[in-house]
Coordinates of C-alpha atoms in Angstrom, one line a residue:
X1 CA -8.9 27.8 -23.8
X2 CA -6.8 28.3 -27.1
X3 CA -6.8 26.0 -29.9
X4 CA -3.6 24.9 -29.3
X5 CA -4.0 24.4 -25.6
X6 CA -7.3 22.3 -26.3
X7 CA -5.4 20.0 -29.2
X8 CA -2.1 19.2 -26.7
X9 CA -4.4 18.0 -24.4
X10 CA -6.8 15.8 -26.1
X11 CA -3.8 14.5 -27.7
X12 CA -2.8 13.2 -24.1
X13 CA -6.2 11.4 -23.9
X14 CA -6.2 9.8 -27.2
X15 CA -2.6 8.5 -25.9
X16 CA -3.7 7.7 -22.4
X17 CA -6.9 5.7 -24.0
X18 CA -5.3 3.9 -26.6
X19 CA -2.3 2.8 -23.9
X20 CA -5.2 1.6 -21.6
X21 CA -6.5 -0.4 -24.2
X22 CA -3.9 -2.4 -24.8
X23 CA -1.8 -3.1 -21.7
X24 CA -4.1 -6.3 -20.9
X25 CA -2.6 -7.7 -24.0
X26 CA 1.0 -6.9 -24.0
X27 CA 4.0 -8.6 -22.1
X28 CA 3.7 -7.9 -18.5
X29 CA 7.6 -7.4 -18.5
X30 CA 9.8 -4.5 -20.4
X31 CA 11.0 -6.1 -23.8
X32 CA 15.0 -5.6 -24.1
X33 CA 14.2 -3.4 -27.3
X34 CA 12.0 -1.0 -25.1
X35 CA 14.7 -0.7 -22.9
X36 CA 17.1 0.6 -25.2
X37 CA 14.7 2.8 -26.6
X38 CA 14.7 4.9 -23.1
X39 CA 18.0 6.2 -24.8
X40 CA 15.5 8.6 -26.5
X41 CA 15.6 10.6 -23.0
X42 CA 19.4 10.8 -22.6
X43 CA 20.4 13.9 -24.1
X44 CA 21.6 17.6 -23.2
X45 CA 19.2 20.1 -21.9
X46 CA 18.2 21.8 -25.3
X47 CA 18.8 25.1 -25.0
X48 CA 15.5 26.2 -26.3
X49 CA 12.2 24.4 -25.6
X50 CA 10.9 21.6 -27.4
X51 CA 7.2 22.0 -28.8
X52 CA 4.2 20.5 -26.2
X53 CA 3.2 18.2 -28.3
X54 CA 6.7 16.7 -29.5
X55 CA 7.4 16.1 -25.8
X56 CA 4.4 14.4 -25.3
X57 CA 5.3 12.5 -28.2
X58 CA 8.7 11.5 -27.3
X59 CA 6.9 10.5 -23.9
X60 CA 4.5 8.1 -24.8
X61 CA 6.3 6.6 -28.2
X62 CA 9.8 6.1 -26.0
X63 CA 8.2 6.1 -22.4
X64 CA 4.9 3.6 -23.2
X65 CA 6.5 0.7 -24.0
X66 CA 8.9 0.5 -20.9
X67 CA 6.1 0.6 -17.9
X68 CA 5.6 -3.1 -16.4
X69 CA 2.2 -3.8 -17.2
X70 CA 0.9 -3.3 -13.3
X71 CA -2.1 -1.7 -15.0
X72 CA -3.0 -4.9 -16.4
X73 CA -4.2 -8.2 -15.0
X74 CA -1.0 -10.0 -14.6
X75 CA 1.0 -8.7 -12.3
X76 CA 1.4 -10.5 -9.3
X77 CA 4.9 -10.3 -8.2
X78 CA 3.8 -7.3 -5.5
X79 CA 1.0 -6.3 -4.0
X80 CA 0.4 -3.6 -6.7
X81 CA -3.0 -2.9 -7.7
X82 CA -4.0 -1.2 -11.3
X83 CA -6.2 1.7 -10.7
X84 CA -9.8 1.5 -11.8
X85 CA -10.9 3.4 -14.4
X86 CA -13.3 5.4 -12.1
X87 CA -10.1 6.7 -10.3
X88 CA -7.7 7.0 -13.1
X89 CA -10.7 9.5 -14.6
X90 CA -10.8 11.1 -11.2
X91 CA -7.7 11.6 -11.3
X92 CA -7.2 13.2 -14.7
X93 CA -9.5 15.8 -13.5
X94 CA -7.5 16.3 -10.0
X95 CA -4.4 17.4 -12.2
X96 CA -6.2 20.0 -14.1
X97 CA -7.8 21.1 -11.1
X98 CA -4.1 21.5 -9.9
X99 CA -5.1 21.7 -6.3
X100 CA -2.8 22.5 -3.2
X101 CA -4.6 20.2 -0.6
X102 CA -2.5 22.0 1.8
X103 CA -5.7 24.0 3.4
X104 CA -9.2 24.0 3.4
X105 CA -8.8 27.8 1.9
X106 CA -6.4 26.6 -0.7
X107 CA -8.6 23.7 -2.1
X108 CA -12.4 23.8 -0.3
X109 CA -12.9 20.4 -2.5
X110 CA -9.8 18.3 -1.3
X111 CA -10.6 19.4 2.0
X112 CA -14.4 17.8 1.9
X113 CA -13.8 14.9 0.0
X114 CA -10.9 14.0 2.7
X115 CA -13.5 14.7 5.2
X116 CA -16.1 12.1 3.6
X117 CA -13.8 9.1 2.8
X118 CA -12.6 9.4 6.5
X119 CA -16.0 9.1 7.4
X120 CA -16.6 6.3 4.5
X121 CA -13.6 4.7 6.1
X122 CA -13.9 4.7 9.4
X123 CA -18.0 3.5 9.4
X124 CA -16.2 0.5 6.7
X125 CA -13.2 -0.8 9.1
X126 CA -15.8 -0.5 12.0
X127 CA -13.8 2.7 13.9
X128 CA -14.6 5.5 15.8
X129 CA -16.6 8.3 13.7
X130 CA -14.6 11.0 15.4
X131 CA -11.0 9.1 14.6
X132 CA -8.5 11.2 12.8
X133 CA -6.5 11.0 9.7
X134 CA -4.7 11.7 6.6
X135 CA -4.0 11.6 3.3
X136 CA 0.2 10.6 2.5
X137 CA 2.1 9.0 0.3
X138 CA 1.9 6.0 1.2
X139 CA 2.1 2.9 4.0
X140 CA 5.6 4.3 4.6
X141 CA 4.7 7.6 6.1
X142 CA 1.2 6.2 7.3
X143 CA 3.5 4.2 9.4
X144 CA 5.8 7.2 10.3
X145 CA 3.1 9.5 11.2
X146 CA 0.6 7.4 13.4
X147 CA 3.9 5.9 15.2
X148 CA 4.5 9.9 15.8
X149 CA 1.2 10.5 16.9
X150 CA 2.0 7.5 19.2
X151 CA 5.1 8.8 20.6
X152 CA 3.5 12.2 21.4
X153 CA 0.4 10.4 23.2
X154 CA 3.1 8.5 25.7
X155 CA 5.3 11.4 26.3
X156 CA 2.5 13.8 26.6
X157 CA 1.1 11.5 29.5
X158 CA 5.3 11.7 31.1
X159 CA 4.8 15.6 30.8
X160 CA 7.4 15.6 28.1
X161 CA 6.3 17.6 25.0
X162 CA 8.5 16.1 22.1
X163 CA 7.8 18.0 19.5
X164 CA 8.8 21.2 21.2
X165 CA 12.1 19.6 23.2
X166 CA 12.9 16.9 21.0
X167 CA 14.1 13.3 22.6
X168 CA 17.3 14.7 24.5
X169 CA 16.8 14.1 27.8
X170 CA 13.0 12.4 27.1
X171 CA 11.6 9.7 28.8
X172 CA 12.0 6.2 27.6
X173 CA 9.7 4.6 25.9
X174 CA 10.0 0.7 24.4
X175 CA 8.7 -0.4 21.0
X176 CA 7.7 -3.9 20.6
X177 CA 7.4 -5.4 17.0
X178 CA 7.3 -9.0 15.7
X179 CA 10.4 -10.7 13.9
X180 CA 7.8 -10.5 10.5
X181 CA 7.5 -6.8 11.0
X182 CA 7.5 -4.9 7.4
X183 CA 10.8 -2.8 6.7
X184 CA 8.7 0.5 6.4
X185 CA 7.8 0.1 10.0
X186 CA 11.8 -0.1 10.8
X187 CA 12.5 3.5 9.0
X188 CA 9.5 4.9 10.0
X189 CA 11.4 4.1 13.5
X190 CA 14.9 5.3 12.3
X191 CA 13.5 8.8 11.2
X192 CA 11.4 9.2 14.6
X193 CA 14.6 8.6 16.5
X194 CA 13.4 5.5 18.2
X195 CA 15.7 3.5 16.6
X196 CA 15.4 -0.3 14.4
X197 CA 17.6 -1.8 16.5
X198 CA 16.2 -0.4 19.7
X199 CA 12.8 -2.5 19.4
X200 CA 12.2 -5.5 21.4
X201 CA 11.2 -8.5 19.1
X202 CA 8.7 -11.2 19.3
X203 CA 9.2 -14.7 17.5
X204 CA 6.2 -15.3 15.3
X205 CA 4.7 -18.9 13.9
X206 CA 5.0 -20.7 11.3
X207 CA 2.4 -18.2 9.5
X208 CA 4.4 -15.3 10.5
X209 CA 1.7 -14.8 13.2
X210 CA 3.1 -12.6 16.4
X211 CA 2.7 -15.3 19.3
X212 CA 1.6 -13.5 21.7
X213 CA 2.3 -16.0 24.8
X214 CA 6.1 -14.5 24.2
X215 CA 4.9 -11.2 24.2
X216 CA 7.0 -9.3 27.8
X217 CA 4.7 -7.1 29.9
X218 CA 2.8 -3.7 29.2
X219 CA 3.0 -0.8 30.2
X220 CA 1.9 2.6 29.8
X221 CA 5.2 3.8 27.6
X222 CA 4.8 0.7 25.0
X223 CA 4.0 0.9 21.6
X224 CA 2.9 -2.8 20.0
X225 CA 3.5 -2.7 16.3
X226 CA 1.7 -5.5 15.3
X227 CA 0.6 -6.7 11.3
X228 CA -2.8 -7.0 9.5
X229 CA -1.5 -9.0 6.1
X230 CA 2.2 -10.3 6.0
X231 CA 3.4 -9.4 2.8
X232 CA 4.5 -13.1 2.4
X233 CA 1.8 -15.3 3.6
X234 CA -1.0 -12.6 4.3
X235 CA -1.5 -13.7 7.8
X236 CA -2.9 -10.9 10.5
X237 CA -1.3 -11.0 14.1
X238 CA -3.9 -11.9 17.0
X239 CA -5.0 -8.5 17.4
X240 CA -7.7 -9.0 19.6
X241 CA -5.4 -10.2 22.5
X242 CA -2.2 -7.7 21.6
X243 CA -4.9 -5.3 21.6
X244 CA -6.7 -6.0 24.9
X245 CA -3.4 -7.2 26.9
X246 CA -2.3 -3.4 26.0
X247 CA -5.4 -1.6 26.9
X248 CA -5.4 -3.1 30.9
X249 CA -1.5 -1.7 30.3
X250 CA -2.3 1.5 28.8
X251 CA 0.3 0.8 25.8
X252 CA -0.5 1.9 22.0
X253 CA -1.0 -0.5 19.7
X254 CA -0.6 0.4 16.3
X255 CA -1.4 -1.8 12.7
X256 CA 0.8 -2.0 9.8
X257 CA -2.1 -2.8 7.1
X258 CA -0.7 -1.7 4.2
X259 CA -2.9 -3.9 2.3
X260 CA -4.8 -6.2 4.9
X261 CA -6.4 -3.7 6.5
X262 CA -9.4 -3.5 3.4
X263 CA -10.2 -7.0 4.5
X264 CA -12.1 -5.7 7.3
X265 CA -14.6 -4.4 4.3
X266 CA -15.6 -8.3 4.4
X267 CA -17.3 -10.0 7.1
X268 CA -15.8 -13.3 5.4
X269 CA -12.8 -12.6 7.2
X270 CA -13.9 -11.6 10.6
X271 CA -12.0 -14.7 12.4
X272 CA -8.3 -13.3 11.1
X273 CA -9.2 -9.3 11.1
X274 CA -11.2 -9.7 14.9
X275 CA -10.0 -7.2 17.6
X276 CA -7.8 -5.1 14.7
X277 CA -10.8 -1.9 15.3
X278 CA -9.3 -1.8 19.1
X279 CA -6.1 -0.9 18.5
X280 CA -4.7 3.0 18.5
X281 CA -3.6 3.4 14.5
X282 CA -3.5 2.1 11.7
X283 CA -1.9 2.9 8.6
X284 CA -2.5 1.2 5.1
X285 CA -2.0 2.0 1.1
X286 CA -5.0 3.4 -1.6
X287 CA -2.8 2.2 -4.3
X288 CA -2.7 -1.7 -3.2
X289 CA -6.2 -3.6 -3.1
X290 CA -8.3 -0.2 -3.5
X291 CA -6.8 0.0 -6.6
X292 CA -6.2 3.8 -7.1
X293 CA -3.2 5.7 -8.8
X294 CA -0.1 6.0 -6.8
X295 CA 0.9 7.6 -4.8
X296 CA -2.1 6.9 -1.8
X297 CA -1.8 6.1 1.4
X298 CA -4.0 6.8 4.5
X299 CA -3.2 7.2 8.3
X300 CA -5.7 6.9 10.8
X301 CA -5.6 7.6 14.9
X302 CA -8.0 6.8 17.4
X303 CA -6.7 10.1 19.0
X304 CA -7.1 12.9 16.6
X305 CA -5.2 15.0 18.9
X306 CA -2.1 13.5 19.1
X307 CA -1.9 13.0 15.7
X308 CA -2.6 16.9 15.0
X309 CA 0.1 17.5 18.1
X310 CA 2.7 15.2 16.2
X311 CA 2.1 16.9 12.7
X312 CA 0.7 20.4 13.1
X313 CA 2.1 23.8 11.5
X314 CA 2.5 27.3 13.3
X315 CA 2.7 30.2 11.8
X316 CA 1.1 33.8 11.7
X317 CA 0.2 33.5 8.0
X318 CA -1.3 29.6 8.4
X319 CA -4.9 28.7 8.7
X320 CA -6.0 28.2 12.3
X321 CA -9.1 25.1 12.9
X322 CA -11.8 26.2 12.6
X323 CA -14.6 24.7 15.5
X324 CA -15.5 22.2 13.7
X325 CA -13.6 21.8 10.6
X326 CA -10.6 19.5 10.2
X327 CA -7.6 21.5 8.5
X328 CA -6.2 19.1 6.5
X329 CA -1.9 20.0 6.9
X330 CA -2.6 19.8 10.4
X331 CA -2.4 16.1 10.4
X332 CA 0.1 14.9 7.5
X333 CA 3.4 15.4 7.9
X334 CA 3.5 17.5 4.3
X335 CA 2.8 20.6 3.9
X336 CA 2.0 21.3 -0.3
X337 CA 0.7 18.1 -1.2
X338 CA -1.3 17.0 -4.4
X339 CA -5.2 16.0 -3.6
X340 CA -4.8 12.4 -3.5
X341 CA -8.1 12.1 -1.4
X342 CA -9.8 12.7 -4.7
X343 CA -9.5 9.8 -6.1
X344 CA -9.9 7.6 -2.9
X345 CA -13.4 9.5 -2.6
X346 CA -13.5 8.4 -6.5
X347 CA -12.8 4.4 -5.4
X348 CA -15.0 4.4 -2.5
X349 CA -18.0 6.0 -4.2
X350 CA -17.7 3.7 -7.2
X351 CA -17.3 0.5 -5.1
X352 CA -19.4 1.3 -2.2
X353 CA -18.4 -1.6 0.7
X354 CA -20.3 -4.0 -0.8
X355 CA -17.7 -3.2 -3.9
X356 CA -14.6 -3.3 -1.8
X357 CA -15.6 -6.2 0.1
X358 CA -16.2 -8.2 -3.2
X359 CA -12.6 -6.9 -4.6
X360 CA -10.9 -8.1 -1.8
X361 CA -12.9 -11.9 -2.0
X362 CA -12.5 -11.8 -5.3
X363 CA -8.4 -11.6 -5.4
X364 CA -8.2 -14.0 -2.3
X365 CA -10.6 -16.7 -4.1
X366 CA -8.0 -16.7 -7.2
X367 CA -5.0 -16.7 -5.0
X368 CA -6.4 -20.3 -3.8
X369 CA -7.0 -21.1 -7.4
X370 CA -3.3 -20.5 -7.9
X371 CA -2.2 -22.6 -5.2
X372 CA -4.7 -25.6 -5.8
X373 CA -3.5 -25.4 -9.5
X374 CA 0.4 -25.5 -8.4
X375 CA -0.6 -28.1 -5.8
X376 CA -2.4 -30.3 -8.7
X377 CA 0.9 -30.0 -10.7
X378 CA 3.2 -30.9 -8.3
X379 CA 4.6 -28.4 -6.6
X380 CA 4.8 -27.3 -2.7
X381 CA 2.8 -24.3 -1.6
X382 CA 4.8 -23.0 1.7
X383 CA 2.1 -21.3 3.1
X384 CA -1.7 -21.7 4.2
X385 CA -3.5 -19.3 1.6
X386 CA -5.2 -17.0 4.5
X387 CA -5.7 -13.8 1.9
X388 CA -4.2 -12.9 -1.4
X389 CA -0.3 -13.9 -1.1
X390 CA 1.1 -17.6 -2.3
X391 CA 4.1 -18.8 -1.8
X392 CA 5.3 -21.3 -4.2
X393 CA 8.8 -24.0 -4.2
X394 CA 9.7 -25.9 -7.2
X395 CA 12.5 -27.5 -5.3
X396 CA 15.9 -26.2 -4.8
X397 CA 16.7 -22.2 -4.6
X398 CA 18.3 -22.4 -7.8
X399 CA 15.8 -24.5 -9.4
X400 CA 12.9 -21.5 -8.2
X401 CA 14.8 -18.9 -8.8
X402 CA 15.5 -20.1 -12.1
X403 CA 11.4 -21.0 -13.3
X404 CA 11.0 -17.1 -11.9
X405 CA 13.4 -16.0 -14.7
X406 CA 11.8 -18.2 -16.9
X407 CA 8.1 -16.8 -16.0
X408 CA 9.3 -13.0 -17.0
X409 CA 11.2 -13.5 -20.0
X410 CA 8.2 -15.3 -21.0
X411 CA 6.2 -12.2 -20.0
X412 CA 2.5 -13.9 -19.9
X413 CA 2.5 -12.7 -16.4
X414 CA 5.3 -11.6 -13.5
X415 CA 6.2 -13.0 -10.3
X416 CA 9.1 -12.0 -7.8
X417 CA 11.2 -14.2 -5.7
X418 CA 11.1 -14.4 -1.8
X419 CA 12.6 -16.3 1.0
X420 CA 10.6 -17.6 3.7
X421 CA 11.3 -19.0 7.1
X422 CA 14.4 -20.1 4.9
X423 CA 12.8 -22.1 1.6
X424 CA 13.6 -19.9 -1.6
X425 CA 10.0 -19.3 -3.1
X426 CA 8.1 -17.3 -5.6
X427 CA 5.1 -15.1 -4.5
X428 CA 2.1 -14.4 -5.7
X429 CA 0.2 -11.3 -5.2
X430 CA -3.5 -11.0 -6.1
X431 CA -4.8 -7.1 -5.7
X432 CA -5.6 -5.9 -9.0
X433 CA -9.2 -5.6 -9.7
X434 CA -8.3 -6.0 -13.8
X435 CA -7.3 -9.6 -12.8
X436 CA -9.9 -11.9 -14.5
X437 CA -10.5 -15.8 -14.3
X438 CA -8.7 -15.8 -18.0
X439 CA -5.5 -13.5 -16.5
X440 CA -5.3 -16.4 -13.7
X441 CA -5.6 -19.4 -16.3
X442 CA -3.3 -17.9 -18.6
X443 CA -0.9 -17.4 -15.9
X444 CA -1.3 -20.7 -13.9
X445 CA -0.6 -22.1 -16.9
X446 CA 2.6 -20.5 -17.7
X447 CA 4.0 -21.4 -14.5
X448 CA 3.5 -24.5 -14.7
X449 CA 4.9 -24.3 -18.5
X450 CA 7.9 -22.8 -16.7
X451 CA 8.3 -25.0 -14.2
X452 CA 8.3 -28.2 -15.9
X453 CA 10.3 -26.8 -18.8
X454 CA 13.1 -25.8 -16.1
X455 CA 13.0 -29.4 -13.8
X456 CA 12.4 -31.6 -17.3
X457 CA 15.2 -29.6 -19.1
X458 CA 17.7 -29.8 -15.8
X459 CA 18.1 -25.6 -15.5
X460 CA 19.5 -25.4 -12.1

């Protein structure tokens, strides 16, 4: 390596280091002065090139101070986790490796830690050994490519082959969701031509809980989309009936647990995560409570086949399986992809399950802290605190909406505004494992601050 090479990038670290050092103790929020200072970036392409190390400069001195402090411990107004040091590491090293994780031959290390953390993963959430799955970008695509690998299982069984003849002409087959179902799930839908509006929708309870008594009949070309952690409340359909009504039918059941799903790491919530290891897929997010850099998500299918028959490549030139090897772009609906499984192998080797399982009780136990706190002061918590979401009131909508503004121009901490079964409320994630007992003090405390100062001072 040249000098100069060596310099640009230990200048990087020193700037990565010293920007990781003090995000616990700036605003969580973008300060209006930061925001004009993007202006920095707005200029004509030069029409020579600008030294490495000035544009690493100009990054970090005009880009640093407008990133929301997610990385810090006082974010809660999504379920965004900061990534642990172990994977943010992991990750720095995955980018100089610069691997194509599209093949086994094209990176021999994405391709085995992928195979390991499937393995870690499956033995965690109590799943077969043999299931398949993949590393994507996200819940999003999780959701698109385990509800293709479910459309390919059904047809398959009708003697239609979908990928090869598309849906002109195919079989039906219906799509069951609950009215709580997450917005990904819909698009993942539109782009597999099964339609959002072509679903058949079950009423939930007051937790947001698929009631199954209003589930219709099963059948054999059914797919159940059911939830493990409603991004509101945190509440986990009754998977253990969806999921045996739909075996005795032969439907698919597949999981939206974008973030719930790492509950199942903790036998302290057996009672809400019970039957969720008998259903067909599931699809969650690396970058929520495992806490790694985005972008991560994973996809996993009781049926490795159909999910290799939904996203496999042909080609003369492309890698065949080999017996017993899994070729990793034969089950992700990318081709060249980056080797996010690096730093999931990173998170899950650092943790261990006894690790993961005491990230995930850790979060919940301060989201109760938050809601005892806000309870003690006077204000309505609309949900039952079942995992790591609170939902808040402080009265009217424009009363809440108006302590939300309050909370992020103040910047201690940051909390978004929802609207459930029609009360205006703010939520409160907890999935960052940089979130301390301090962070939730500091921040309980500022809402309150907030709130009072808004009601008291008549801010509607």
């Amino acid at each position: 390596m040249n000098a100069e090479v060596e310099a640009l990038l230990r200048d990087a670290a020193q700037r990565a280091i010293a920007y990781v050092g003090a995000v616990r103790d700036r605003p969580v929020a973008v300060s209006a002065e930061a925001l004009q200072g993007l202006e920095a970036f707005r200029h004509p392409l030069p029409e020579t090139g600008v030294d490495a190390r000035e544009v690493l400069r100009l990054l970090d001195e005009s880009g640093s101070p407008a990133t929301v402090a997610t990385a810090g411990g006082r974010f809660f107004g999504l379920v965004v986790g900061g990534a642990l040091p172990a994977t943010v590491a992991a990750n720095w090293l995955a980018t100089a490796w610069d691997q194509n994780a599209c093949f086994r031959h094209t990176s021999p290390v994405a391709a085995t830690l992928e195979d390991v953390s499937l393995q870690w993963m499956a033995r965690m959430f109590g799943l077969p050994a043999d299931v398949g799955g993949a590393f994507v970008t996200g819940a999003s695509m999780a959701n698109f490519a385990a509800l293709a690998a479910a459309r390919h299982a059904l047809l398959s069984r009708l003697g239609w082959d979908v990928e090869a003849q598309g849906l002109y002409g195919a079989p039906e087959i219906r799509v069951i969701v609950s009215e709580e179902t997450h917005v990904t799930v819909g698009k993942a839908l539109a782009l597999l031509g099964l339609g959002r509006q072509r679903v058949t929708v079950v009423p939930t309870d007051r937790h947001g809980r698929m009631q199954v008594s209003r589930l219709p009949a099963l059948d054999d070309r059914t797919i159940v989309c059911i939830q493990a952690g409603n991004v509101n409340t945190g509440a986990f359909d009754p998977a253990d009936e969806v999921c045996r009504m739909a075996r005795q039918a032969g439907a698919w059941v597949h999981v939206d647990g974008a973030f719930g799903l790492w509950a199942l790491a903790s036998d302290k919530f057996d009672t809400r995560t019970q039957g969720i290891a008998l259903a067909d897929s599931w699809a969650t997010d690396g970058h929520k409570w495992l806490n790694v850099p985005y972008d991560s998500g994973i996809v996993l299918v009781r049926d490795a086949a159909a999910l290799r028959a939904a996203m496999s490549l042909n080609a003369a030139y492309l890698a065949q399986d080999g017996a017993e090897q899994r070729e990793p772009s034969h089950y992700t609906p990318e081709s060249s992809r980056r080797a996010r499984g690096v730093e999931i192998w990173a998170a899950l080797l650092h943790l261990g399950r006894q690790g993961v399982a005491g990230l995930v009780e850790r979060t919940c136990g301060y989201a109760r802290v938050f809601a005892q706190g806000l309870q003690a002061a006077g204000f309505e918590v609309l949900n039952e605190v079942a995992l790591n979401q609170v939902l808040v009131s402080f009265g009217s909508p424009a009363v809440t909406a108006a302590v939300i503004e309050r909370l992020q121009e103040e910047g201690i901490c940051w909390c978004g505004g929802t609207v459930w079964q029609g009360r205006t409320a703010m939520r409160i994630s907890v999935s960052s494992w940089a979130t301390t007992e301090a962070d939730v003090q500091a921040s309980l405390q500022a809402m309150v601050r907030a709130a009072k100062k808004t009601v008291d001072g008549r801010t509607y």
